[in-house]
Structures are given as structure tokens and as C-alpha cells.
Amino acid sequence: MATVFTQPAMINYSDFKQVARALTIVENDLAESNVLLKSLTFNKPTPIIGITGPPGAGKSTLVNALIDVLLKDGSKIAVLAIDPTSPFNFGSLLGDRIRMASHFNHPGVFIRSLATRGSLGGLSAKTIEMADVLRAAGFDYVLIETVGVGQSEIEITGLADITLVVLVPEAGDEIQHIKSGLMEIADAFIINKADRADADIFANNLKKILTQKKHEQPPVFKTIASQANGIKEVADFIKTSSNFKNKRREILLAEKAYKLIQHKLTQHIDKKKLQQDVAEASEKGNFNLYNFVDTYIR
């Protein structure tokens, strides 16, 4: 018989089965979900660390290395690894991260993969809710690794207390895109794979742009995550930043509220049925997508 969470505030990180069950209830909008979420209490100021950046930057490897460092002081760590959603079956494309496999059985680490559920930037209402379940469970850190699809990664700012933007030296050719999007949300930049050519040049160019664009210049770290080089400095930054009040708290809460309201207003729409309805309507003559949408939402 499935566990019914009548007192979700009692979720404890030491019982990973209970945490996993609570996340499943929330992710799938099961009957107990609403009661569970409304009953959550937060007994410690657990920071949510957003780790974002373009594909291929080594985010999973970086998270794995960060876990190693954060575990050294006995911290309990939860990871939400967000995977892209298949447009065909709406499930996760990547599943659990192979690079974090060494931590799957560690008693102080909880790892969960979830699909984006159609959110291009990797931040859905389910991500927000599941992150709050983990905060209430008593973890010391909640790490959220996003998909990495470019400009829309700014959505992570609506959830994370600390946002780390991971780049690689080859991103130098895309510096204008960085200026127009990711630069505005980063609390720190991490240039990973810093043993590659032109890493120092890229770091210096990034610092110059940051000086021009931001009053408070976020730090720029150089790491080689596969070798754990530079990871301690990133971990120290996270620990130090966790002690300061987030100046964007009101903005972050408004963004979270907007996402949750948006989800509540659209949760009755079945995307698979929507696909079928669009397909049927498009086979008829004079199909107009905008007329279809107006008809569908009435």
C-alpha cells in the first residue's frame, strides 16, 4: 500500500524512500500532492544552487565534483538533474546522469532526474515544487542542473538562490549571446575545461564585459571538473554566499508564483490529447492555428 503523507513536514532526508515517494506524488499530481505542498515547513535555510549553461559545458561532471567537496564536512546534498523532454512521449530523454553514478548509493546524497515537461529553459512548476520538497526534507544543499539550451536558461533565476553559469573556452565566439542573456542572471561564472586553449583569454574578456555590464562583478572561476581542479574555490563561494540574504528574493518569489499560477491554469490541458486534436483539425481544409487555439481554450 502506498504511503499517504498526512504530515509532509516530517519528511526526513535520512529516509530516501520517503523523500522519493513525496517527489513522485508531487511530480505526478497525485491526490495527496496539494495537501503535501501546503503543509511543507522549512526548518533550515537550505540554499538552492542553480547550475546552468550551454550543452557540453560539463555541468554534470562539475556537479559530481562539487558533491565530493561538499560531502567532506558531512553535508547532506540533493540533486535535481533536469533532462529534456521528448516531444513524442513527454518523458525524460537522458535519465539518471551516468557521471553522478558514483554517488547514487552514498547515504548523504539523493539524486533525482526529471523531465522539463515542455519548459524550454528547464524550469517547470514541478521543478519548483520538487525543490521545495527537498528543502523541507532537511538537505543542506539542493543542486539543480538545468538542460542547457541557451537564452531561455534565464528561467533558473526564478528558482535558484545562487546561480552558477558554466561555460567553456570555445564559447568565446558566442560572447554576444552571453551578454544578452546568461550574464544578467549569474552570481558566478565557471569556465570549465580550463586546460583548453585560450581559456585565460576568454576569462579575461569575460571579466572585462562584466565590468562594463554589472555594478557588482560576479567572480569568474576556472575549473577542470574532470580532475576536480578549482572545485574547492567554487564550493567555498557557495558556502559563503549561502550566508547572505538574497537581494532578488522578492523577484524570485514572484517568478515562482507566476510559474505555479501558470501551471494551475493549464494543468487541465492534456498535451497528448492536444496533439491528437491538432492533428485532426489540421487535416481539415482552411486550418488556422490561431482560430484553433481560441476554440480550444473556451
PDB file of N, CA and C in Angstrom, residues 4 11 13-14 38 40 46 59 62 68 94 96 111 143 155 160 169 171-172 176 179 205 210 229 248 251-253 260:
ATOM      1  N   VAL A   4       0.550   7.465   2.502  1.00  0.00           N
ATOM      2  CA  VAL A   4      -0.207   8.711   2.369  1.00  0.00           C
ATOM      3  C   VAL A   4       0.441   9.736   3.289  1.00  0.00           C
ATOM      4  N   ILE A  11       8.958  14.851   6.510  1.00  0.00           N
ATOM      5  CA  ILE A  11       9.854  14.212   5.551  1.00  0.00           C
ATOM      6  C   ILE A  11      11.289  14.393   6.021  1.00  0.00           C
ATOM      7  N   TYR A  13      15.499  13.561   5.313  1.00  0.00           N
ATOM      8  CA  TYR A  13      16.474  13.156   4.298  1.00  0.00           C
ATOM      9  C   TYR A  13      17.078  11.788   4.584  1.00  0.00           C
ATOM     10  N   SER A  14      17.000  11.321   5.823  1.00  0.00           N
ATOM     11  CA  SER A  14      17.586  10.028   6.157  1.00  0.00           C
ATOM     12  C   SER A  14      16.752   8.869   5.612  1.00  0.00           C
ATOM     13  N   LYS A  38       1.106  22.223   0.663  1.00  0.00           N
ATOM     14  CA  LYS A  38       0.622  23.276   1.564  1.00  0.00           C
ATOM     15  C   LYS A  38       1.093  23.060   2.998  1.00  0.00           C
ATOM     16  N   LEU A  40       4.186  21.875   3.805  1.00  0.00           N
ATOM     17  CA  LEU A  40       5.646  21.896   3.921  1.00  0.00           C
ATOM     18  C   LEU A  40       6.109  22.982   4.890  1.00  0.00           C
ATOM     19  N   THR A  46      17.988  26.177   3.606  1.00  0.00           N
ATOM     20  CA  THR A  46      18.685  25.395   2.582  1.00  0.00           C
ATOM     21  C   THR A  46      18.789  26.179   1.284  1.00  0.00           C
ATOM     22  N   LYS A  59      28.434  20.328 -17.148  1.00  0.00           N
ATOM     23  CA  LYS A  59      27.681  20.625 -15.923  1.00  0.00           C
ATOM     24  C   LYS A  59      27.560  19.401 -15.018  1.00  0.00           C
ATOM     25  N   LEU A  62      30.786  18.729 -13.335  1.00  0.00           N
ATOM     26  CA  LEU A  62      31.008  19.747 -12.315  1.00  0.00           C
ATOM     27  C   LEU A  62      30.178  19.454 -11.062  1.00  0.00           C
ATOM     28  N   ASP A  68      31.487  15.879  -4.213  1.00  0.00           N
ATOM     29  CA  ASP A  68      32.647  15.335  -3.499  1.00  0.00           C
ATOM     30  C   ASP A  68      33.161  16.312  -2.443  1.00  0.00           C
ATOM     31  N   LEU A  94      17.249  11.624 -21.196  1.00  0.00           N
ATOM     32  CA  LEU A  94      18.572  11.203 -20.757  1.00  0.00           C
ATOM     33  C   LEU A  94      18.552  10.294 -19.539  1.00  0.00           C
ATOM     34  N   ASP A  96      18.835   9.162 -15.485  1.00  0.00           N
ATOM     35  CA  ASP A  96      19.820   9.483 -14.454  1.00  0.00           C
ATOM     36  C   ASP A  96      21.194   9.681 -15.063  1.00  0.00           C
ATOM     37  N   ILE A 111      19.737  11.779  -5.527  1.00  0.00           N
ATOM     38  CA  ILE A 111      19.747  12.258  -6.912  1.00  0.00           C
ATOM     39  C   ILE A 111      18.445  11.860  -7.598  1.00  0.00           C
ATOM     40  N   LEU A 143      21.035  21.062  -5.323  1.00  0.00           N
ATOM     41  CA  LEU A 143      21.671  21.437  -6.581  1.00  0.00           C
ATOM     42  C   LEU A 143      20.717  21.113  -7.727  1.00  0.00           C
ATOM     43  N   GLU A 155      15.485  31.254 -17.058  1.00  0.00           N
ATOM     44  CA  GLU A 155      14.373  30.851 -16.208  1.00  0.00           C
ATOM     45  C   GLU A 155      14.836  30.363 -14.844  1.00  0.00           C
ATOM     46  N   ALA A 160      16.522  29.582  -8.249  1.00  0.00           N
ATOM     47  CA  ALA A 160      17.777  29.404  -7.517  1.00  0.00           C
ATOM     48  C   ALA A 160      18.116  30.606  -6.634  1.00  0.00           C
ATOM     49  N   PRO A 169      35.885  27.498 -22.832  1.00  0.00           N
ATOM     50  CA  PRO A 169      36.648  28.486 -23.612  1.00  0.00           C
ATOM     51  C   PRO A 169      36.141  28.679 -25.030  1.00  0.00           C
ATOM     52  N   ALA A 171      33.314  29.023 -25.999  1.00  0.00           N
ATOM     53  CA  ALA A 171      32.150  29.909 -26.026  1.00  0.00           C
ATOM     54  C   ALA A 171      32.523  31.338 -26.395  1.00  0.00           C
ATOM     55  N   GLY A 172      33.791  31.604 -26.584  1.00  0.00           N
ATOM     56  CA  GLY A 172      34.243  32.950 -26.915  1.00  0.00           C
ATOM     57  C   GLY A 172      33.587  33.519 -28.149  1.00  0.00           C
ATOM     58  N   GLN A 176      28.418  37.475 -27.442  1.00  0.00           N
ATOM     59  CA  GLN A 176      27.289  38.395 -27.529  1.00  0.00           C
ATOM     60  C   GLN A 176      26.021  37.768 -26.956  1.00  0.00           C
ATOM     61  N   LYS A 179      26.242  37.956 -23.274  1.00  0.00           N
ATOM     62  CA  LYS A 179      25.957  39.306 -22.797  1.00  0.00           C
ATOM     63  C   LYS A 179      24.456  39.550 -22.701  1.00  0.00           C
ATOM     64  N   ASN A 205      38.442  38.305 -21.145  1.00  0.00           N
ATOM     65  CA  ASN A 205      37.420  39.003 -21.932  1.00  0.00           C
ATOM     66  C   ASN A 205      36.087  39.031 -21.181  1.00  0.00           C
ATOM     67  N   LEU A 210      31.964  41.951 -17.921  1.00  0.00           N
ATOM     68  CA  LEU A 210      31.240  42.029 -16.658  1.00  0.00           C
ATOM     69  C   LEU A 210      31.440  43.381 -15.986  1.00  0.00           C
ATOM     70  N   ASN A 229      39.936  20.110 -10.381  1.00  0.00           N
ATOM     71  CA  ASN A 229      40.730  21.336 -10.238  1.00  0.00           C
ATOM     72  C   ASN A 229      39.813  22.553 -10.162  1.00  0.00           C
ATOM     73  N   ARG A 248      17.517  39.331  -4.522  1.00  0.00           N
ATOM     74  CA  ARG A 248      16.467  39.150  -5.521  1.00  0.00           C
ATOM     75  C   ARG A 248      15.309  38.321  -4.987  1.00  0.00           C
ATOM     76  N   ILE A 251      11.797  39.146  -6.241  1.00  0.00           N
ATOM     77  CA  ILE A 251      11.669  38.838  -7.669  1.00  0.00           C
ATOM     78  C   ILE A 251      11.565  37.331  -7.867  1.00  0.00           C
ATOM     79  N   LEU A 252      12.405  36.593  -7.151  1.00  0.00           N
ATOM     80  CA  LEU A 252      12.404  35.138  -7.276  1.00  0.00           C
ATOM     81  C   LEU A 252      11.060  34.557  -6.854  1.00  0.00           C
ATOM     82  N   LEU A 253      10.516  35.045  -5.748  1.00  0.00           N
ATOM     83  CA  LEU A 253       9.235  34.539  -5.277  1.00  0.00           C
ATOM     84  C   LEU A 253       8.113  34.859  -6.271  1.00  0.00           C
ATOM     85  N   LEU A 260       3.775  28.765 -10.874  1.00  0.00           N
ATOM     86  CA  LEU A 260       2.790  27.902 -10.233  1.00  0.00           C
ATOM     87  C   LEU A 260       1.369  28.264 -10.666  1.00  0.00           C
TER      88      LEU A 260
END
